[in-house]
Amino acid sequence: MSIANQLGKYLPDPLRTRLKRLRDNARFRSIGLITSHYDGPLEFLGTAYGGYMVPRREIREGLTCYSFGAGEDISFESELAAAFPVQVHIFDQIGRASCRERV
């Protein structure tokens, strides 16, 4: 058990959360991933059931978006393809649900 984990038990919640975030960032950087806080504008796409918030200014032309587990509601994927010049690929393990509408 590392010293950080041992100390984390005795820290107040806000400091413990900060320590975990620093540890995770160090782990991600060690394998080539960089995490950051996004504070730009977000836009909601899709229905209340099948929608998500997206970082509008980060979505650029030519990106390829993969959606796994679409289920019976592909409103998010449909709106994403209509709103941005991106390719959207939808994958679902249940064939009956994903065949209703094609993007």
Short mmCIF file of C-alpha atoms in Angstrom, two decimals:
data_model
loop_
_atom_site.label_atom_id
_atom_site.label_comp_id
_atom_site.label_asym_id
_atom_site.label_seq_id
_atom_site.Cartn_x
_atom_site.Cartn_y
_atom_site.Cartn_z
CA MET A 1 0.00 0.00 0.00
CA SER A 2 1.45 3.37 -0.98
CA ILE A 3 2.04 6.25 1.38
CA ALA A 4 -0.60 8.31 -0.50
CA ASN A 5 -3.21 5.60 0.11
CA GLN A 6 -2.25 5.38 3.80
CA LEU A 7 -2.44 9.15 4.23
CA GLY A 8 -5.69 9.33 2.27
CA LYS A 9 -7.53 7.50 5.03
CA TYR A 10 -6.90 10.37 7.45
CA LEU A 11 -7.60 13.32 5.15
CA PRO A 12 -10.89 15.22 4.97
CA ASP A 13 -13.06 14.39 1.94
CA PRO A 14 -12.09 17.42 -0.24
CA LEU A 15 -8.37 16.71 0.20
CA ARG A 16 -8.85 12.98 -0.31
CA THR A 17 -10.70 13.69 -3.57
CA ARG A 18 -7.92 16.03 -4.72
CA LEU A 19 -5.27 13.44 -3.86
CA LYS A 20 -7.12 10.77 -5.87
CA ARG A 21 -7.41 13.14 -8.84
CA LEU A 22 -3.67 13.88 -8.74
CA ARG A 23 -2.88 10.16 -8.50
CA ASP A 24 -5.17 9.33 -11.44
CA ASN A 25 -3.69 12.13 -13.56
CA ALA A 26 -0.18 10.79 -12.87
CA ARG A 27 -1.29 7.28 -13.87
CA PHE A 28 -2.94 8.51 -17.07
CA ARG A 29 0.11 10.59 -18.02
CA SER A 30 2.37 7.58 -17.47
CA ILE A 31 0.54 5.69 -20.24
CA GLY A 32 0.23 8.70 -22.56
CA LEU A 33 -3.24 9.94 -21.62
CA ILE A 34 -3.77 13.49 -20.43
CA THR A 35 -6.82 14.53 -18.44
CA SER A 36 -8.09 18.06 -18.08
CA HIS A 37 -11.10 19.93 -16.81
CA TYR A 38 -13.39 21.17 -19.59
CA ASP A 39 -15.02 24.50 -18.84
CA GLY A 40 -16.35 25.36 -22.30
CA PRO A 41 -19.95 25.48 -23.49
CA LEU A 42 -21.93 22.24 -23.48
CA GLU A 43 -24.93 21.42 -25.64
CA PHE A 44 -27.54 18.75 -24.96
CA LEU A 45 -28.37 16.47 -27.91
CA GLY A 46 -31.04 13.77 -28.01
CA THR A 47 -34.08 13.04 -25.88
CA ALA A 48 -34.30 13.14 -22.10
CA TYR A 49 -33.97 9.33 -22.10
CA GLY A 50 -31.19 8.91 -24.66
CA GLY A 51 -29.40 12.26 -24.73
CA TYR A 52 -25.99 13.52 -23.64
CA MET A 53 -24.12 16.76 -23.15
CA VAL A 54 -21.39 17.40 -25.74
CA PRO A 55 -18.53 19.93 -25.78
CA ARG A 56 -19.61 21.88 -28.87
CA ARG A 57 -16.31 23.66 -29.56
CA GLU A 58 -14.31 20.41 -29.37
CA ILE A 59 -16.23 18.65 -32.15
CA ARG A 60 -14.46 19.32 -35.44
CA GLU A 61 -15.04 18.35 -39.03
CA GLY A 62 -13.75 14.93 -39.95
CA LEU A 63 -14.03 13.30 -36.53
CA THR A 64 -15.39 9.78 -36.28
CA CYS A 65 -17.79 9.11 -33.39
CA TYR A 66 -18.51 5.59 -32.15
CA SER A 67 -21.63 4.84 -30.12
CA PHE A 68 -21.92 1.50 -28.33
CA GLY A 69 -25.14 0.17 -26.83
CA ALA A 70 -27.56 2.48 -28.63
CA GLY A 71 -30.61 0.46 -27.60
CA GLU A 72 -34.00 1.69 -28.80
CA ASP A 73 -33.19 5.40 -28.77
CA ILE A 74 -30.65 6.77 -31.24
CA SER A 75 -31.82 10.37 -30.99
CA PHE A 76 -28.41 11.47 -29.71
CA GLU A 77 -26.56 9.88 -32.60
CA SER A 78 -29.05 11.28 -35.15
CA GLU A 79 -28.77 14.82 -33.79
CA LEU A 80 -24.98 14.55 -33.57
CA ALA A 81 -24.76 13.57 -37.24
CA ALA A 82 -27.17 16.37 -38.25
CA ALA A 83 -25.51 19.11 -36.16
CA PHE A 84 -21.83 18.43 -36.92
CA PRO A 85 -19.82 17.35 -39.99
CA VAL A 86 -18.76 14.04 -38.39
CA GLN A 87 -19.18 10.35 -39.13
CA VAL A 88 -21.30 8.50 -36.58
CA HIS A 89 -21.06 4.71 -36.26
CA ILE A 90 -23.67 3.03 -34.06
CA PHE A 91 -23.15 -0.41 -32.55
CA ASP A 92 -25.67 -2.41 -30.57
CA GLN A 93 -25.67 -6.02 -29.47
CA ILE A 94 -29.43 -6.37 -29.91
CA GLY A 95 -30.24 -6.23 -33.63
CA ARG A 96 -33.98 -5.58 -33.28
CA ALA A 97 -33.48 -2.21 -31.57
CA SER A 98 -30.79 -0.72 -33.81
CA CYS A 99 -32.47 -1.50 -37.14
CA ARG A 100 -35.36 0.93 -36.76
CA GLU A 101 -33.62 4.10 -37.81
CA ARG A 102 -30.40 4.58 -39.72
CA VAL A 103 -28.17 7.62 -39.59
#
